[in-house]
Structures are given as structure tokens and as C-alpha cells.
CSV table of C-alpha atoms in Angstrom, one decimal:
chain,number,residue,atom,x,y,z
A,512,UNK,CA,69.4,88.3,89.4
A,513,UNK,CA,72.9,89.0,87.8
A,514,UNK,CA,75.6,88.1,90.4
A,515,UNK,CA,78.7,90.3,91.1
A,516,UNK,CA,82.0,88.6,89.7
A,517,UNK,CA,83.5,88.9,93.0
A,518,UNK,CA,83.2,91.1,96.1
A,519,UNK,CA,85.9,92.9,97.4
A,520,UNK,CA,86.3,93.2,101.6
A,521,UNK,CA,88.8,96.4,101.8
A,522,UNK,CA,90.0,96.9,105.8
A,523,UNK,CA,91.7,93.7,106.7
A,524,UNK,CA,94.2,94.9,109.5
A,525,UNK,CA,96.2,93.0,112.3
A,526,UNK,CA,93.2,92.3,114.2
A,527,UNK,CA,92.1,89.8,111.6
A,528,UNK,CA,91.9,86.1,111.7
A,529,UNK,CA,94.0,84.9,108.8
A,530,UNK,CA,92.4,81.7,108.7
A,531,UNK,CA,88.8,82.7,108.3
A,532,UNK,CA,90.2,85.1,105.7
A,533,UNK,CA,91.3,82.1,104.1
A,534,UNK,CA,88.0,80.1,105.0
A,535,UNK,CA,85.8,82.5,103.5
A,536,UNK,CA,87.9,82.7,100.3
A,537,UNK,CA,87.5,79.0,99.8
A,538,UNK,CA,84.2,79.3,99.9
A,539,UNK,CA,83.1,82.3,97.7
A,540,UNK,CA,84.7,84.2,95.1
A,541,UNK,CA,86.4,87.3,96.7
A,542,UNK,CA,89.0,89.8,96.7
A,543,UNK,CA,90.7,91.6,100.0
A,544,UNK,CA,91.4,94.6,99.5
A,545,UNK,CA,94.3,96.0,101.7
A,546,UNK,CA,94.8,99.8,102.4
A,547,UNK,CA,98.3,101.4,102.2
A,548,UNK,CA,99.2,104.8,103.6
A,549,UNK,CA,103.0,105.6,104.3
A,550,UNK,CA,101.3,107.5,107.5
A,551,UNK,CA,98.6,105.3,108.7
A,552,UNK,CA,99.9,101.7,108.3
A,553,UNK,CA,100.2,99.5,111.5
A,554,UNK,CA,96.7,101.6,112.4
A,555,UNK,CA,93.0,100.9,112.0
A,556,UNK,CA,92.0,99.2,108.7
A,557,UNK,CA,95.9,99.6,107.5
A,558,UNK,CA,97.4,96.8,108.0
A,559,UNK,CA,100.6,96.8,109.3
A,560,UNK,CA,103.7,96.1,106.5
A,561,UNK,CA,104.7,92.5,109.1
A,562,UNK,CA,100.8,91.8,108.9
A,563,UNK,CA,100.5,92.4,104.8
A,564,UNK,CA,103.8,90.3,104.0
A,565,UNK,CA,102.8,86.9,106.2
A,566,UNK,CA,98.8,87.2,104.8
A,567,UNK,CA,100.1,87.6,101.1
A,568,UNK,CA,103.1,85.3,100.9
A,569,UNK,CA,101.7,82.4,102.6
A,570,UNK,CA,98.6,82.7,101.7
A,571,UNK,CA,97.9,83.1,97.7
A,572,UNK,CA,94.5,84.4,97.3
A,573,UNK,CA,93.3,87.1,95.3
A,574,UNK,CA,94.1,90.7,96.5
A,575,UNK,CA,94.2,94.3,96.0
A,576,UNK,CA,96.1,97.2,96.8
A,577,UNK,CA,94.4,99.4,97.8
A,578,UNK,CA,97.0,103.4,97.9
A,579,UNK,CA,95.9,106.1,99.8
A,580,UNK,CA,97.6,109.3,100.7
A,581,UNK,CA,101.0,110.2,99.4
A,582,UNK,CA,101.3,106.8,97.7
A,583,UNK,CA,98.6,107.6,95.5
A,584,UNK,CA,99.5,111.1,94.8
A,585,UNK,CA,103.2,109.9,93.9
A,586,UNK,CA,101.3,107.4,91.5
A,587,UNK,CA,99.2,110.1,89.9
A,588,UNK,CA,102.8,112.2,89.3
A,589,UNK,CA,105.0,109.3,87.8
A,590,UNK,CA,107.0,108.6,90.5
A,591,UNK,CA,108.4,105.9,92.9
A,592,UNK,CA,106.7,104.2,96.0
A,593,UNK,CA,107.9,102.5,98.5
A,594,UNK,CA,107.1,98.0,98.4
A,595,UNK,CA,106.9,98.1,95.0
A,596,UNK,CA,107.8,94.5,94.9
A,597,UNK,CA,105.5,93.5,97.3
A,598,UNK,CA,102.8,95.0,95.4
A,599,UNK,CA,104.0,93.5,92.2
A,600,UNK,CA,104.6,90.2,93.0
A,601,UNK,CA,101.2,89.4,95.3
A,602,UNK,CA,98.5,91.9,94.2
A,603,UNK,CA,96.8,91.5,91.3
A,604,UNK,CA,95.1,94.7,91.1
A,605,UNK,CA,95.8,97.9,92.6
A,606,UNK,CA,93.1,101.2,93.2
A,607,UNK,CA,94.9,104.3,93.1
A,608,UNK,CA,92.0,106.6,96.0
A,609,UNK,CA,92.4,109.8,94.8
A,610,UNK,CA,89.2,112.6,95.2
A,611,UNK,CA,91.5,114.2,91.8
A,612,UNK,CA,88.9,114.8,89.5
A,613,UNK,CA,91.1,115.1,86.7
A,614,UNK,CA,93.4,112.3,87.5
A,615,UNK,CA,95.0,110.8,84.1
A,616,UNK,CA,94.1,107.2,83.8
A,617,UNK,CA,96.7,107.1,80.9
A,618,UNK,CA,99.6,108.0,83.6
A,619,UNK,CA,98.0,105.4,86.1
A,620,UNK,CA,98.4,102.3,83.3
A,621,UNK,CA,101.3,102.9,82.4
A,622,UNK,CA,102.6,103.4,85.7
A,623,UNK,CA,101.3,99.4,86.3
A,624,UNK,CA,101.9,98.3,82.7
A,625,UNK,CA,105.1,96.2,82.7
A,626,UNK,CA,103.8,94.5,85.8
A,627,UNK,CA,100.2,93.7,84.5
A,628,UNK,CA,98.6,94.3,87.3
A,629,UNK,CA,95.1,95.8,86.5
A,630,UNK,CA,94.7,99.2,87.8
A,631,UNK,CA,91.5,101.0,89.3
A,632,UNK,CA,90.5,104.9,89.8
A,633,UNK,CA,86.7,105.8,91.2
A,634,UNK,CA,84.5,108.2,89.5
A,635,UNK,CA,81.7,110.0,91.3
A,636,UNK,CA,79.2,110.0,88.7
A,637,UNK,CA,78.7,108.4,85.1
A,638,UNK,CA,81.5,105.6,84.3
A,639,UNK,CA,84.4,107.1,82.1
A,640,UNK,CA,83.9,105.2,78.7
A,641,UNK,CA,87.9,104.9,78.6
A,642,UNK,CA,88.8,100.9,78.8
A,643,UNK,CA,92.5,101.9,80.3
A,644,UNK,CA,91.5,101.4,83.8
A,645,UNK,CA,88.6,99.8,85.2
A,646,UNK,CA,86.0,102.3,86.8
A,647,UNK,CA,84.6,102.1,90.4
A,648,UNK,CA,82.1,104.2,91.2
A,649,UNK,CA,82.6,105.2,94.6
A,650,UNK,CA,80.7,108.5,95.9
A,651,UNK,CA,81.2,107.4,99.6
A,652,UNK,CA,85.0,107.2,100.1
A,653,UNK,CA,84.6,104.3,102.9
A,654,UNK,CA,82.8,106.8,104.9
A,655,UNK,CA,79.7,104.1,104.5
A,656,UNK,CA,77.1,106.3,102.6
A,657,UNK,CA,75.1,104.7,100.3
A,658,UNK,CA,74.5,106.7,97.0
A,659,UNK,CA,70.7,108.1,96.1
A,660,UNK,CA,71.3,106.4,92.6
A,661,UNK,CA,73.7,104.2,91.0
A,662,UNK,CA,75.1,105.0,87.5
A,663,UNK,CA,74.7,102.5,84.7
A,664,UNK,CA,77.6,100.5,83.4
A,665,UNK,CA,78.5,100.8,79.8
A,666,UNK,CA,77.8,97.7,77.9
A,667,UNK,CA,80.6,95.4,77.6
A,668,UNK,CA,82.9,97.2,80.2
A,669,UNK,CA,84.0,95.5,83.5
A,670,UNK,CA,83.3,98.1,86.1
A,671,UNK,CA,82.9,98.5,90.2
A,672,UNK,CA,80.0,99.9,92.9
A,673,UNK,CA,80.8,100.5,96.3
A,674,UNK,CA,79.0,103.1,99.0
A,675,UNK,CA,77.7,102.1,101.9
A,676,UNK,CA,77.1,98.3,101.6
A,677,UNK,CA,76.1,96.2,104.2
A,678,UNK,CA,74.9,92.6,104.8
A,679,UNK,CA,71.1,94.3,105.7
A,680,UNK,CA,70.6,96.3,102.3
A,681,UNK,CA,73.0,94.4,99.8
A,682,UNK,CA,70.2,91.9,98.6
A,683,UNK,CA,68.3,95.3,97.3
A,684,UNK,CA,71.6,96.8,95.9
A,685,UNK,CA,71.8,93.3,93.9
A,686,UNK,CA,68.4,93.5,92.3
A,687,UNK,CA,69.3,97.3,91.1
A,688,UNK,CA,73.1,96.6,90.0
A,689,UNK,CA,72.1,93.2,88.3
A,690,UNK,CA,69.6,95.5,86.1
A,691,UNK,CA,72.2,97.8,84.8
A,692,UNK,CA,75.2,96.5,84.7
A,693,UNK,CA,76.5,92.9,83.1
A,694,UNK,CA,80.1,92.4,84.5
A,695,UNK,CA,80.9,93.9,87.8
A,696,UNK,CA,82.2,93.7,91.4
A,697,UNK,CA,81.0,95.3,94.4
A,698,UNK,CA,83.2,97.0,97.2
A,699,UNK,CA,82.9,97.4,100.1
A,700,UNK,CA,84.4,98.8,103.8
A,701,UNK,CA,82.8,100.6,106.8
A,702,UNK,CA,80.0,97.6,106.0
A,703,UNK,CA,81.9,95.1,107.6
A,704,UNK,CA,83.3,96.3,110.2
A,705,UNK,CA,81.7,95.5,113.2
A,706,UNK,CA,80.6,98.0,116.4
A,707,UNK,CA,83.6,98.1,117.9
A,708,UNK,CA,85.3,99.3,114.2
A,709,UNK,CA,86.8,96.2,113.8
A,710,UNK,CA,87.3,94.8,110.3
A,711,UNK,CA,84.4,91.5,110.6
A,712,UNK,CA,85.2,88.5,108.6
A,713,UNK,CA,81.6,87.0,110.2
A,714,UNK,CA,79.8,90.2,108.3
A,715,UNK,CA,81.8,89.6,104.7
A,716,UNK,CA,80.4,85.9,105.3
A,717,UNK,CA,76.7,87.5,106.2
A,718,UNK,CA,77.4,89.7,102.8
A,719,UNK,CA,78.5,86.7,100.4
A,720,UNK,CA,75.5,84.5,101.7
A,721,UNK,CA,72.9,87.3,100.8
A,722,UNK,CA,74.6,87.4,97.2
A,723,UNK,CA,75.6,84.3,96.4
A,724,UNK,CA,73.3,82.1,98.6
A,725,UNK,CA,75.3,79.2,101.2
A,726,UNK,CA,78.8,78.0,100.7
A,727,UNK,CA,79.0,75.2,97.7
A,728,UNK,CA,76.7,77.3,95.8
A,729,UNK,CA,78.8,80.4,94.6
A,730,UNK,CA,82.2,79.0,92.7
């Protein structure tokens, strides 16, 4: 069975323990993905600006920004956003969440080019064959739904799955993902957060055991 790349946990917020962020990381090949909103930050899965700048600074993993809102509507029109440098300097990708389904990848690179950080829009259907972004298909939105079907990857092309997984059905997601695509990542949000709605570093462990099998054995 063909194992993700890595696995993106998107929802980190103040509530989380930095240290079994860092834990985890150490042990399996991941990415946080942290969600910025100009009117949601500080709230439930958006971290607050304090909380992003002490995890990212002091703590050099591999993350990315994840822009929702008017961020990623000023992105899709060219112009400026606030933390720029924060972004640039700490984040090595950045998803642009747009439901725009003519959104111009073209505009997106270049808006990320001189900083070489790798941009990402979703698609809700087939993969775009176009290499200037990478592709995640994402039909759920973090709303936790898990698609009927997932679309194939074209060959050679680096591309993402996310919708509505979770440690319990992840393992059956793997042996359908590993079939059609070669190099990927998986995403993922409402999934692991636990029943109080609270971003779970003990489910993203659950998640990376299922795919990767027990620490020592992933990296």
C-alpha cells in the first residue's frame, strides 16, 4: 500500500499542546496546517496571531498557511495581506480556500513566486493537469464529509485528498488513494478534532499510526 508523503493536521489553535505538536512531528512525517482569517483569528481552529508567532519561531517544523476569507480573496485579486513576513519566512506552503471556480492559478504563483513558497488551490472534481500549483481535491471544505469517489491523480503530478478523514476510515481511504495516485498528501480537519471541537493531537497520532504503522517505523 502506497503511503502518503506526509499528512497535513489543519486546526491547531491556542488550545493546543505545543509540545505534543512537536512530539508527534518527531515521530512521523507531517505538516500543520494553520488557518488565517483577518475576522476569525484568536477563535476556534484559528489560531490566534501571539499563538501562530511562538509555535512557528521556536519551533521549525514544517507548516502551512492555510488563507481563508478576505485574505484569500485579496490573494486571488493581486493584492496585499496582512503578515506577509510571517508567512514568508516560516511557512513553506500556503493553500489559498477559495469555493472560486475559476480562480487563476497563474495569479496565485506568481503572487508566492519570489518567496518560493509552494502554493495550493482545491478542485472539486478531476485534478487540473496545470503543474503551477499543486491540486487538493477537497469536496468537503472542513465540513468533514467524505466524498462518494475520489478522482485519480495524474501520473507524475504531486497532488492532495482531503474530506472527511478520520482515524476510524483512513486505513480504507489508504488502500483506495495508494491505487490511484503515486505522490500525494492527505488533509485533514473536522477528523481530529475531538467531541468537545477541540483540535486533538492524540487523534492525528491515532491517524499517523493507522498510515504509517508505530513511531520508528514512518521517517
Amino acid at each position: 500500500m502506497k503511503t502518503p508523503r506526509f499528512i497535513t493536521f489543519t486546526g491547531a489553535d491556542d488550545t493546543t499542546d505545543i509540545d505534543a505538536m512537536c512530539q508527534l512531528y518527531r515521530d512521523y512525517p507531517i505538516e500543520w496546517g494553520l488557518l488565517f482569517s483577518p475576522k476569525r483569528q484568536g477563535q476556534g481552529r484559528y489560531p490566534s496571531l501571539d499563538f501562530i508567532k511562538r509555535l512557528v519561531e521556536a519551533h521549525p517544523m514544517e507548516y502551512a498557511a492555510h488563507l481563508c476569507g478576505d485574505y484569500s480573496r485579496a490573494v486571488l485579486a493581486g493584492q496585499f495581506i496582512d503578515h506577509l513576513d510571517l508567512i514568508n519566512h516560516n511557512f513553506a506552503r500556503v493553500q489559498v480556500n477559495t469555493t472560486d471556480p475559476v480562480a487563476d492559478p497563474y495569479r496565485v504563483a506568481l503572487y508566492w513566486n519570489e518567496s518560493l513558497i509552494e502554493p495550493i488551490l482545491q478542485c472539486r472534481g478531476a485534478f487540473p493537469l496545470g503543474r503551477e500549483v499543486s491540486w487538493l481535491f477537497d469536496a468537503s471544505g472542513g465540513r468533514g464529509i467524505e466524498p462518494s469517489s475520489w478522482p485519480a491523480a495524474p501520473a507524475h503530478q504531486f497532488v492532495g485528498f482531503a474530506g472527511g478523514l478520520k482515524p476510524t476510515n483512513v486505513g480504507a481511504a489508504m488502500k483506495t488513494l495508494g491505487a490511484i495516485a503515486t505522490h500525494f498528501w492527505i488533509d485533514m480537519e473536522s477528523g481530529v478534532r475531538d467531541e468537545n471541537d477541540r483540535f486533538s493531537v492524540d487523534l492525528c497520532r491515532q491517524v499517523c499510526e493507522v498510515v504509517y504503522g508505530k513511531p520508528g517505523y514512518a521517517k
